[in-house]
Tab-separated table of C-alpha atoms in Angstrom:
chain	number	residue	atom	x	y	z
A	94	MET	CA	98.918	-35.295	-95.636
A	95	LYS	CA	96.842	-35.313	-92.477
A	96	ILE	CA	97.669	-33.387	-89.308
A	97	SER	CA	96.674	-35.897	-86.629
A	98	GLY	CA	98.212	-38.125	-84.011
A	99	LEU	CA	101.350	-37.592	-81.972
A	100	TYR	CA	103.345	-34.467	-82.891
A	101	ILE	CA	106.932	-34.261	-81.604
A	102	ILE	CA	108.795	-30.969	-81.229
A	103	THR	CA	112.521	-31.509	-80.929
A	104	ASP	CA	114.652	-30.234	-78.122
A	105	SER	CA	118.313	-29.369	-78.582
A	106	ASN	CA	121.024	-31.831	-79.546
A	107	ARG	CA	123.099	-31.197	-76.421
A	108	ASP	CA	123.690	-34.888	-75.780
A	109	GLY	CA	124.375	-35.739	-79.434
A	110	ARG	CA	121.485	-38.228	-79.449
A	111	LEU	CA	118.714	-36.189	-81.077
A	112	GLU	CA	118.506	-38.418	-84.154
A	113	GLU	CA	118.391	-41.522	-81.981
A	114	ARG	CA	115.590	-40.118	-79.828
A	115	ILE	CA	113.551	-38.960	-82.817
A	116	GLU	CA	113.915	-42.339	-84.527
A	117	ALA	CA	112.705	-44.039	-81.336
A	118	ALA	CA	109.714	-41.677	-81.152
A	119	LEU	CA	108.863	-42.434	-84.787
A	120	ARG	CA	108.984	-46.170	-84.062
A	121	GLY	CA	106.707	-45.429	-81.140
A	122	GLY	CA	104.070	-43.886	-83.370
A	123	ALA	CA	104.916	-40.195	-83.814
A	124	ARG	CA	103.196	-38.936	-86.985
A	125	ILE	CA	104.647	-35.400	-87.162
A	126	VAL	CA	108.088	-34.037	-86.242
A	127	GLN	CA	108.819	-30.325	-85.922
A	128	TYR	CA	112.509	-29.438	-85.891
A	129	ARG	CA	113.289	-26.630	-83.462
A	130	ASP	CA	116.798	-25.883	-82.171
A	131	LYS	CA	117.671	-22.223	-81.728
A	132	SER	CA	121.021	-23.008	-80.089
A	133	ALA	CA	122.556	-24.603	-83.216
A	134	ASP	CA	124.194	-22.587	-85.988
A	135	LEU	CA	122.694	-22.531	-89.490
A	136	THR	CA	125.065	-25.172	-90.860
A	137	GLU	CA	124.220	-27.598	-88.074
A	138	GLN	CA	120.498	-26.829	-88.380
A	139	GLU	CA	120.543	-27.728	-92.064
A	140	ARG	CA	122.546	-30.913	-91.471
A	141	MET	CA	120.216	-32.073	-88.719
A	142	ALA	CA	117.101	-31.056	-90.626
A	143	ARG	CA	118.142	-33.134	-93.641
A	144	ARG	CA	118.744	-36.167	-91.453
A	145	LEU	CA	115.436	-35.807	-89.619
A	146	ALA	CA	113.605	-35.300	-92.918
A	147	GLN	CA	115.002	-38.621	-94.116
A	148	LEU	CA	113.938	-40.393	-90.913
A	149	CYS	CA	110.417	-39.013	-91.273
A	150	ARG	CA	110.201	-40.212	-94.869
A	151	GLU	CA	111.315	-43.680	-93.797
A	152	HIS	CA	108.561	-43.783	-91.181
A	153	ARG	CA	105.923	-42.068	-93.351
A	154	ALA	CA	105.652	-39.134	-90.982
A	155	LEU	CA	105.379	-35.416	-91.718
A	156	PHE	CA	108.421	-33.206	-91.187
A	157	LEU	CA	108.017	-29.523	-90.364
A	158	ILE	CA	110.514	-26.744	-89.679
A	159	ASN	CA	110.037	-24.234	-86.888
A	160	ASP	CA	109.920	-20.563	-87.987
A	161	SER	CA	112.047	-20.780	-91.162
A	162	PRO	CA	110.423	-21.315	-94.578
A	163	GLN	CA	113.879	-20.893	-96.110
A	164	LEU	CA	115.236	-23.900	-94.217
A	165	ALA	CA	112.084	-25.867	-95.029
A	166	VAL	CA	112.662	-25.242	-98.751
A	167	ALA	CA	116.367	-26.093	-98.498
A	168	VAL	CA	115.813	-29.504	-96.913
A	169	GLY	CA	112.579	-30.466	-98.676
A	170	ALA	CA	110.437	-30.390	-95.532
A	171	ASP	CA	106.671	-30.882	-95.704
A	172	GLY	CA	106.048	-27.437	-94.301
A	173	VAL	CA	106.703	-24.888	-91.597
A	174	HIS	CA	105.298	-23.897	-88.237
A	175	LEU	CA	105.004	-20.164	-87.525
A	176	GLY	CA	104.600	-18.286	-84.283
A	177	GLN	CA	102.645	-15.075	-83.837
A	178	GLN	CA	105.853	-13.020	-84.064
A	179	ASP	CA	107.189	-14.736	-87.212
A	180	MET	CA	106.618	-13.706	-90.824
A	181	LEU	CA	103.106	-13.404	-92.213
A	182	LEU	CA	101.521	-16.582	-93.519
A	183	ALA	CA	101.118	-15.047	-96.989
A	184	GLU	CA	104.873	-14.416	-97.201
A	185	ALA	CA	105.644	-17.949	-96.093
A	186	ARG	CA	103.212	-19.286	-98.700
A	187	LYS	CA	105.068	-17.439	-101.467
A	188	LEU	CA	108.303	-19.104	-100.418
A	189	LEU	CA	106.854	-22.589	-99.894
A	190	GLY	CA	104.253	-22.836	-102.632
A	191	PRO	CA	100.648	-24.013	-102.430
A	192	LYS	CA	101.243	-27.687	-101.576
A	193	LYS	CA	103.280	-27.284	-98.398
A	194	ILE	CA	101.828	-27.247	-94.889
A	195	ILE	CA	101.769	-24.089	-92.790
A	196	GLY	CA	100.661	-24.086	-89.168
A	197	ILE	CA	100.319	-21.153	-86.794
A	198	SER	CA	100.568	-20.922	-82.997
A	199	THR	CA	97.617	-19.223	-81.300
A	200	ARG	CA	96.567	-18.354	-77.787
A	201	THR	CA	93.194	-16.700	-78.291
A	202	VAL	CA	90.017	-17.397	-80.202
A	203	GLU	CA	90.641	-14.254	-82.247
A	204	GLN	CA	94.128	-15.415	-83.261
A	205	ALA	CA	92.754	-18.816	-84.263
A	206	VAL	CA	90.000	-17.265	-86.395
A	207	GLN	CA	92.536	-14.972	-88.063
A	208	ALA	CA	94.862	-17.912	-88.769
A	209	ALA	CA	92.032	-19.789	-90.469
A	210	LYS	CA	91.166	-16.743	-92.598
A	211	ALA	CA	94.819	-16.304	-93.565
A	212	GLY	CA	94.922	-19.829	-94.976
A	213	ALA	CA	96.612	-21.879	-92.247
A	214	ASP	CA	96.568	-25.633	-92.773
A	215	TYR	CA	96.385	-26.270	-89.042
A	216	ILE	CA	96.126	-24.245	-85.850
A	217	ALA	CA	98.222	-24.858	-82.755
A	218	VAL	CA	96.609	-23.876	-79.458
A	219	GLY	CA	98.429	-23.523	-76.157
A	220	SER	CA	99.680	-23.696	-73.610
A	221	MET	CA	97.253	-26.335	-72.332
A	222	PHE	CA	99.033	-26.767	-69.004
A	223	PRO	CA	102.048	-25.267	-67.213
A	224	THR	CA	105.260	-26.101	-69.017
A	225	GLY	CA	108.975	-25.709	-68.442
A	226	SER	CA	109.852	-25.939	-72.136
A	227	LYS	CA	108.883	-22.401	-73.123
A	228	ASP	CA	109.460	-19.390	-70.902
A	229	ASP	CA	106.796	-17.168	-72.497
A	230	ALA	CA	104.053	-19.805	-72.647
A	231	GLU	CA	100.666	-18.397	-71.677
A	232	LEU	CA	98.287	-20.853	-70.028
A	233	VAL	CA	95.013	-21.106	-71.978
A	234	GLY	CA	93.801	-24.596	-71.025
A	235	PRO	CA	91.569	-27.177	-72.729
A	236	GLU	CA	88.504	-24.938	-72.411
A	237	ARG	CA	89.981	-22.470	-74.928
A	238	LEU	CA	90.575	-25.405	-77.238
A	239	ARG	CA	86.880	-26.330	-76.992
A	240	GLU	CA	85.886	-22.792	-77.958
A	241	ILE	CA	88.123	-22.834	-81.018
A	242	ARG	CA	86.960	-26.327	-81.983
A	243	LYS	CA	83.401	-25.008	-82.329
A	244	LEU	CA	84.554	-22.335	-84.792
A	245	THR	CA	86.757	-24.252	-87.243
A	246	ASP	CA	87.117	-27.587	-88.996
A	247	LEU	CA	90.864	-27.116	-89.407
A	248	PRO	CA	93.086	-29.599	-87.570
A	249	LEU	CA	93.885	-28.415	-84.058
A	250	VAL	CA	97.257	-29.175	-82.471
A	251	ALA	CA	97.258	-28.862	-78.684
A	252	ILE	CA	100.572	-27.861	-77.165
A	253	GLY	CA	102.108	-27.128	-73.780
A	254	GLY	CA	102.568	-29.265	-70.673
A	255	ILE	CA	100.888	-32.327	-72.174
A	256	GLY	CA	101.835	-35.761	-70.869
A	257	ARG	CA	100.306	-39.191	-70.547
A	258	ARG	CA	98.238	-38.237	-67.484
A	259	ASN	CA	96.410	-35.263	-69.061
A	260	ALA	CA	96.543	-36.115	-72.781
A	261	ALA	CA	93.126	-37.792	-72.787
A	262	GLU	CA	91.524	-34.608	-71.409
A	263	VAL	CA	92.986	-32.598	-74.287
A	264	LEU	CA	91.794	-35.077	-76.894
A	265	ALA	CA	88.304	-34.934	-75.394
A	266	ALA	CA	88.395	-31.132	-75.781
A	267	GLY	CA	88.767	-31.487	-79.542
A	268	ALA	CA	92.464	-31.814	-80.375
A	269	ASP	CA	93.384	-33.687	-83.546
A	270	SER	CA	97.037	-33.819	-82.585
A	271	LEU	CA	99.094	-33.564	-79.396
A	272	ALA	CA	102.408	-31.688	-79.541
A	273	LEU	CA	104.932	-32.897	-76.984
A	274	ILE	CA	108.531	-32.086	-76.155
A	275	SER	CA	109.827	-33.227	-72.760
A	276	ALA	CA	107.229	-35.966	-72.164
A	277	VAL	CA	108.869	-37.925	-74.987
A	278	MET	CA	112.228	-36.337	-75.748
A	279	GLN	CA	113.443	-36.396	-72.142
A	280	ASP	CA	112.101	-39.853	-71.326
A	281	GLN	CA	114.657	-42.627	-70.844
A	282	ASN	CA	112.676	-44.659	-73.398
A	283	PRO	CA	111.325	-42.179	-76.000
A	284	GLY	CA	109.860	-44.971	-78.121
A	285	LEU	CA	107.752	-46.403	-75.313
A	286	ALA	CA	106.742	-42.922	-74.123
A	287	ALA	CA	105.590	-42.060	-77.643
A	288	ARG	CA	103.690	-45.326	-78.024
A	289	GLU	CA	101.885	-44.923	-74.706
A	290	ILE	CA	100.458	-41.569	-75.787
A	291	SER	CA	99.903	-42.629	-79.406
A	292	LEU	CA	97.563	-45.377	-78.222
A	293	LEU	CA	95.233	-42.743	-76.741
A	294	PHE	CA	94.194	-41.865	-80.298
A	295	ASN	CA	92.551	-45.309	-80.572
A	296	ARG	CA	89.677	-44.322	-78.312
A	297	ASP	CA	86.184	-44.521	-79.814
A	298	GLN	CA	87.287	-46.257	-83.022
A	299	ALA	CA	84.995	-48.806	-84.636
A	300	ARG	CA	85.355	-52.380	-83.425
A	301	PRO	CA	87.349	-54.498	-83.581
A	302	ASN	CA	89.381	-51.729	-81.990
A	303	GLY	CA	92.983	-52.569	-81.187
A	304	LYS	CA	95.315	-55.441	-82.031
A	305	ILE	CA	96.879	-57.489	-79.258
A	306	LEU	CA	99.588	-60.133	-79.666
A	307	THR	CA	99.683	-62.672	-76.847
A	308	ILE	CA	102.910	-64.629	-76.371
A	309	ALA	CA	102.177	-67.485	-73.994
A	310	GLY	CA	101.647	-71.196	-73.511
A	311	SER	CA	98.685	-73.189	-74.735
A	312	ASP	CA	96.249	-74.527	-72.106
A	313	SER	CA	94.473	-77.602	-73.466
A	314	GLY	CA	91.763	-77.088	-70.841
A	315	GLY	CA	91.009	-73.614	-72.212
A	316	GLY	CA	91.062	-71.846	-68.857
A	317	ALA	CA	94.387	-70.031	-69.024
A	318	GLY	CA	97.207	-69.157	-71.415
A	319	ILE	CA	96.623	-68.458	-75.087
A	320	GLN	CA	93.037	-69.706	-74.982
A	321	ALA	CA	92.014	-67.466	-72.082
A	322	ASP	CA	93.822	-64.465	-73.582
A	323	LEU	CA	92.100	-64.732	-76.956
A	324	LYS	CA	88.679	-65.117	-75.313
A	325	VAL	CA	89.200	-61.964	-73.234
A	326	ILE	CA	90.568	-59.953	-76.166
A	327	THR	CA	87.621	-60.946	-78.358
A	328	LEU	CA	84.960	-60.334	-75.708
A	329	LEU	CA	86.332	-56.843	-75.087
A	330	GLY	CA	86.101	-56.003	-78.786
A	331	SER	CA	89.666	-56.225	-80.079
A	332	TYR	CA	91.554	-58.516	-82.459
A	333	GLY	CA	93.899	-61.083	-80.954
A	334	THR	CA	96.902	-62.823	-82.481
A	335	SER	CA	99.228	-65.292	-80.817
A	336	ALA	CA	102.673	-66.829	-80.568
A	337	ILE	CA	102.711	-70.112	-78.634
A	338	THR	CA	105.741	-70.742	-76.431
A	339	ALA	CA	104.792	-74.214	-75.183
A	340	LEU	CA	102.081	-76.830	-75.444
A	341	THR	CA	100.676	-78.082	-72.174
A	342	ALA	CA	98.503	-81.069	-71.420
A	343	GLN	CA	96.307	-79.866	-68.587
A	344	ASN	CA	92.783	-79.888	-67.260
A	345	SER	CA	90.986	-78.625	-64.176
A	346	GLN	CA	93.023	-81.004	-62.025
A	347	GLY	CA	96.456	-79.721	-63.031
A	348	VAL	CA	99.301	-79.768	-65.561
A	349	ILE	CA	100.084	-83.271	-66.855
A	350	GLY	CA	102.824	-82.428	-69.341
A	351	ILE	CA	104.701	-79.542	-71.019
A	352	HIS	CA	106.186	-79.560	-74.516
A	353	PRO	CA	108.134	-76.321	-75.181
A	354	CYS	CA	108.387	-74.798	-78.659
A	355	PRO	CA	111.854	-74.228	-80.135
A	356	PRO	CA	112.834	-70.586	-79.497
A	357	ASP	CA	113.471	-69.971	-83.207
A	358	PHE	CA	109.917	-71.036	-84.002
A	359	VAL	CA	108.535	-68.715	-81.315
A	360	GLY	CA	110.456	-65.919	-83.038
A	361	GLN	CA	108.997	-66.905	-86.410
A	362	GLN	CA	105.475	-66.693	-85.006
A	363	ILE	CA	106.107	-63.237	-83.524
A	364	ASP	CA	107.706	-61.918	-86.708
A	365	ALA	CA	104.951	-63.339	-88.924
A	366	VAL	CA	102.291	-61.536	-86.886
A	367	LEU	CA	104.096	-58.201	-86.526
A	368	GLU	CA	105.181	-57.998	-90.178
A	369	ASP	CA	101.597	-58.412	-91.397
A	370	PHE	CA	99.015	-57.526	-88.739
A	371	GLY	CA	101.171	-55.456	-86.404
A	372	ALA	CA	100.159	-54.988	-82.765
A	373	ASP	CA	99.128	-52.107	-80.546
A	374	THR	CA	100.118	-53.987	-77.404
A	375	ILE	CA	101.738	-57.287	-76.484
A	376	LYS	CA	100.807	-59.529	-73.571
A	377	THR	CA	103.206	-62.205	-72.369
A	378	GLY	CA	102.466	-65.178	-70.139
A	379	MET	CA	104.324	-68.469	-69.858
A	380	LEU	CA	107.701	-68.006	-71.577
A	381	PHE	CA	109.258	-71.182	-70.120
A	382	SER	CA	112.960	-70.822	-70.987
A	383	ALA	CA	115.741	-68.253	-70.804
A	384	GLU	CA	116.130	-68.443	-74.594
A	385	ILE	CA	112.489	-67.513	-75.171
A	386	VAL	CA	112.658	-64.741	-72.552
A	387	GLN	CA	115.710	-63.275	-74.280
A	388	LEU	CA	114.068	-63.534	-77.700
A	389	VAL	CA	110.914	-61.755	-76.541
A	390	ALA	CA	112.980	-59.015	-74.852
A	391	GLN	CA	114.892	-58.452	-78.092
A	392	ARG	CA	111.667	-58.082	-80.078
A	393	LEU	CA	110.229	-55.626	-77.557
A	394	ARG	CA	113.337	-53.440	-77.662
A	395	LYS	CA	113.183	-53.423	-81.455
A	396	THR	CA	109.509	-52.530	-81.806
A	397	SER	CA	108.704	-50.199	-78.855
A	398	ILE	CA	105.338	-51.951	-78.485
A	399	PRO	CA	104.032	-51.711	-74.889
A	400	ALA	CA	104.140	-55.140	-73.260
A	401	VAL	CA	102.037	-56.278	-70.325
A	402	VAL	CA	104.277	-58.957	-68.828
A	403	ASP	CA	102.611	-61.524	-66.591
A	404	PRO	CA	105.645	-63.373	-65.128
A	405	VAL	CA	104.033	-66.814	-65.015
A	406	MET	CA	106.323	-69.065	-62.972
A	407	ILE	CA	104.392	-71.809	-61.197
A	408	ALA	CA	101.046	-73.423	-61.967
A	409	LYS	CA	98.532	-73.512	-59.117
A	410	GLY	CA	99.077	-77.266	-58.932
A	411	GLY	CA	102.808	-76.735	-58.400
A	412	ALA	CA	104.201	-77.425	-61.907
A	413	ALA	CA	107.132	-75.169	-62.871
A	414	LEU	CA	106.216	-72.985	-65.859
A	415	LEU	CA	109.477	-71.018	-65.965
A	416	GLN	CA	112.894	-72.587	-65.782
A	417	THR	CA	115.273	-71.386	-63.058
A	418	ASP	CA	117.739	-69.645	-65.397
A	419	ALA	CA	114.837	-67.899	-67.109
A	420	VAL	CA	114.046	-65.944	-63.940
A	421	GLU	CA	117.421	-64.220	-64.105
A	422	ALA	CA	116.954	-63.546	-67.822
A	423	MET	CA	113.583	-62.004	-67.050
A	424	LYS	CA	115.128	-59.597	-64.542
A	425	LYS	CA	118.131	-58.653	-66.667
A	426	GLU	CA	116.606	-58.502	-70.150
A	427	LEU	CA	112.809	-58.600	-70.191
A	428	MET	CA	111.903	-56.290	-67.322
A	429	PRO	CA	113.833	-53.288	-68.746
A	430	ALA	CA	111.684	-53.683	-71.884
A	431	THR	CA	108.447	-54.137	-69.913
A	432	PHE	CA	105.667	-51.571	-69.992
A	433	LEU	CA	103.624	-53.112	-67.171
A	434	LEU	CA	104.686	-56.015	-64.940
A	435	THR	CA	101.819	-57.918	-63.267
A	436	PRO	CA	103.173	-60.415	-60.698
A	437	ASN	CA	101.207	-62.038	-57.900
A	438	LEU	CA	102.799	-62.186	-54.457
A	439	PRO	CA	104.761	-65.465	-54.872
A	440	GLU	CA	106.095	-64.230	-58.225
A	441	THR	CA	106.964	-60.888	-56.667
A	442	GLU	CA	108.942	-62.603	-53.915
A	443	GLU	CA	110.862	-64.626	-56.508
A	444	LEU	CA	111.764	-61.483	-58.441
A	445	VAL	CA	112.733	-59.217	-55.524
A	446	GLY	CA	114.271	-61.830	-53.229
A	447	PHE	CA	112.462	-60.950	-49.986
A	448	PRO	CA	109.124	-61.914	-48.374
A	449	VAL	CA	106.062	-59.943	-49.454
A	450	GLY	CA	103.149	-60.493	-47.102
A	451	THR	CA	101.860	-57.033	-46.199
A	452	THR	CA	100.809	-53.864	-47.976
A	453	ASP	CA	104.022	-52.177	-46.836
A	454	ASP	CA	105.983	-55.071	-48.325
A	455	MET	CA	104.078	-54.619	-51.582
A	456	GLU	CA	105.024	-50.947	-51.843
A	457	ARG	CA	108.665	-51.753	-51.142
A	458	ALA	CA	108.604	-54.576	-53.698
A	459	ALA	CA	106.901	-52.476	-56.380
A	460	THR	CA	109.625	-49.846	-56.023
A	461	ALA	CA	112.296	-52.546	-56.306
A	462	LEU	CA	110.700	-53.966	-59.467
A	463	GLN	CA	110.558	-50.511	-61.016
A	464	GLN	CA	114.217	-50.004	-60.179
A	465	ILE	CA	115.049	-53.302	-61.902
A	466	GLY	CA	113.528	-51.864	-65.050
A	467	ALA	CA	109.743	-52.253	-65.369
A	468	ARG	CA	108.144	-48.960	-66.450
A	469	HIS	CA	104.984	-49.584	-64.417
A	470	VAL	CA	104.238	-52.293	-61.835
A	471	LEU	CA	100.963	-53.932	-60.776
A	472	ILE	CA	101.338	-56.284	-57.803
A	473	LYS	CA	98.263	-58.459	-57.323
A	474	GLY	CA	97.274	-58.972	-53.688
A	475	GLY	CA	95.128	-62.067	-54.007
A	476	HIS	CA	97.505	-63.997	-51.742
A	477	LEU	CA	97.214	-61.479	-48.884
A	478	VAL	CA	95.683	-62.925	-45.715
A	479	ASP	CA	93.325	-60.103	-44.741
A	480	ALA	CA	92.605	-58.361	-48.049
A	481	ALA	CA	92.701	-58.778	-51.811
A	482	ASP	CA	94.061	-55.371	-52.744
A	483	ASP	CA	96.180	-54.723	-55.829
A	484	LEU	CA	98.910	-52.077	-55.996
A	485	LEU	CA	99.693	-50.056	-59.120
A	486	LEU	CA	102.950	-48.078	-59.251
A	487	THR	CA	103.292	-45.526	-62.057
A	488	GLU	CA	106.063	-42.901	-62.125
A	489	GLY	CA	106.565	-43.112	-58.368
A	490	ASN	CA	102.825	-42.836	-57.604
A	491	PHE	CA	101.116	-45.634	-55.636
A	492	THR	CA	97.463	-46.417	-56.410
A	493	TRP	CA	95.678	-48.999	-54.273
A	494	LEU	CA	92.837	-50.914	-55.900
A	495	SER	CA	90.633	-52.424	-53.222
A	496	SER	CA	87.888	-54.988	-53.634
A	497	GLU	CA	86.161	-57.684	-51.630
A	498	ARG	CA	87.587	-61.172	-51.810
A	499	ILE	CA	85.374	-63.587	-53.742
A	500	ASP	CA	85.066	-66.933	-52.011
A	501	THR	CA	85.694	-69.350	-54.878
A	502	ASP	CA	88.148	-71.986	-56.007
A	503	GLN	CA	87.579	-71.078	-59.676
A	504	THR	CA	90.779	-69.064	-59.927
A	505	HIS	CA	92.596	-70.880	-62.756
A	506	GLY	CA	93.535	-68.355	-65.467
A	507	THR	CA	92.597	-65.228	-63.537
A	508	GLY	CA	96.094	-63.772	-63.887
A	509	CYS	CA	96.126	-64.439	-67.638
A	510	SER	CA	92.679	-62.909	-68.058
A	511	TYR	CA	93.531	-59.815	-65.989
A	512	ALA	CA	96.736	-59.099	-67.936
A	513	ALA	CA	95.021	-59.735	-71.273
A	514	ALA	CA	92.195	-57.363	-70.348
A	515	ILE	CA	94.660	-54.625	-69.402
A	516	ALA	CA	96.597	-55.079	-72.662
A	517	THR	CA	93.332	-54.908	-74.604
A	518	LEU	CA	92.089	-51.737	-72.915
A	519	LEU	CA	95.478	-50.078	-73.429
A	520	ALA	CA	95.244	-50.924	-77.128
A	521	GLN	CA	91.791	-49.366	-77.220
A	522	GLY	CA	93.110	-46.030	-75.952
A	523	TYR	CA	92.613	-46.143	-72.190
A	524	THR	CA	95.273	-44.791	-69.862
A	525	ILE	CA	97.080	-47.363	-67.755
A	526	GLU	CA	95.231	-46.227	-64.617
A	527	ALA	CA	91.842	-46.624	-66.315
A	528	ALA	CA	92.785	-49.938	-67.928
A	529	VAL	CA	93.970	-51.484	-64.665
A	530	SER	CA	91.057	-50.224	-62.562
């Protein structure tokens, strides 16, 4: 049983939704759960621990108990996590037996070395960054983690103040696992929060690295849609799968005809891929109808797979690629399940209902799209008159991506290719800021 990947430490069950949040985090890729709730009485702790142990077994994740070997034995947990002020590791080992996991919290190199000598199965190091979850947390930083990494081959669990913005730095310092509390447990979508950080562990894997499912229309000319997506995914070194929403007859002159797929068959394609290959990320393009939009939204809610949604509405030649009632379905159902929304300016105007022609308009529109439900928003500024700047909005932070306009009419499929590239880089372990830039 390997200590690696995303490690979730529970918060209290004040809202009565702890099981729900942990199950979402497990769907999102959590590999280890540590139960910690000092506000509950012993009866409630045992009841909750048994339920969480069952959830972890169902998701093939490790389940650990904070501080109490006795509770770990009672509920059949995989092990226990001890602090510096808890019982000695040797005493815990007598209670648990030789096959259970015991981890120890450390703050110094000396404590880490002593934990290894005492027979710890993993060493927790923290706090990496300032945190509001633990009043007595001492800040040690990633540099301390690097020092300890040089001295031991034991798995290292980094803890304290870690979130999606600084997690990559901690992994680069030598962490095998990232322990999080509020960054996942207090997120409105724990499953998506867990998945976003879990993907960071894909960095530097052998190629093909990452699996991307593209759900889009087929372009018989090969310049956009499914064909463009799969080319981009392959060229960047990942493995692409697909679910086709519509067949189009088109060439460099425009769209000649559209033949939509039955929604049920689109669902069969998605299910066939996810049940066998799985996917690290999903990219959507032309969805065509409200029924297909609703179906895709349902699958995203069920799986917690980050989706880069390119809201393809109108072909450059003027052909409608999204039916009118599908726009409303996109706003009500798909956008709340969207990880990153990537509209151009005309698509943005359709979604927000007001003109978007300036950089100020773009910031206002990005905020509106995030309020509708998209977790992150990337508004593409190719239709601006004086610039070609893109705007990325993440967690209330605006990032402008400036570049010179390229004077060309070879723009067919650029939106598909951009979104597919972002989905691919996310699957390979890049942060959203790095993937987009």
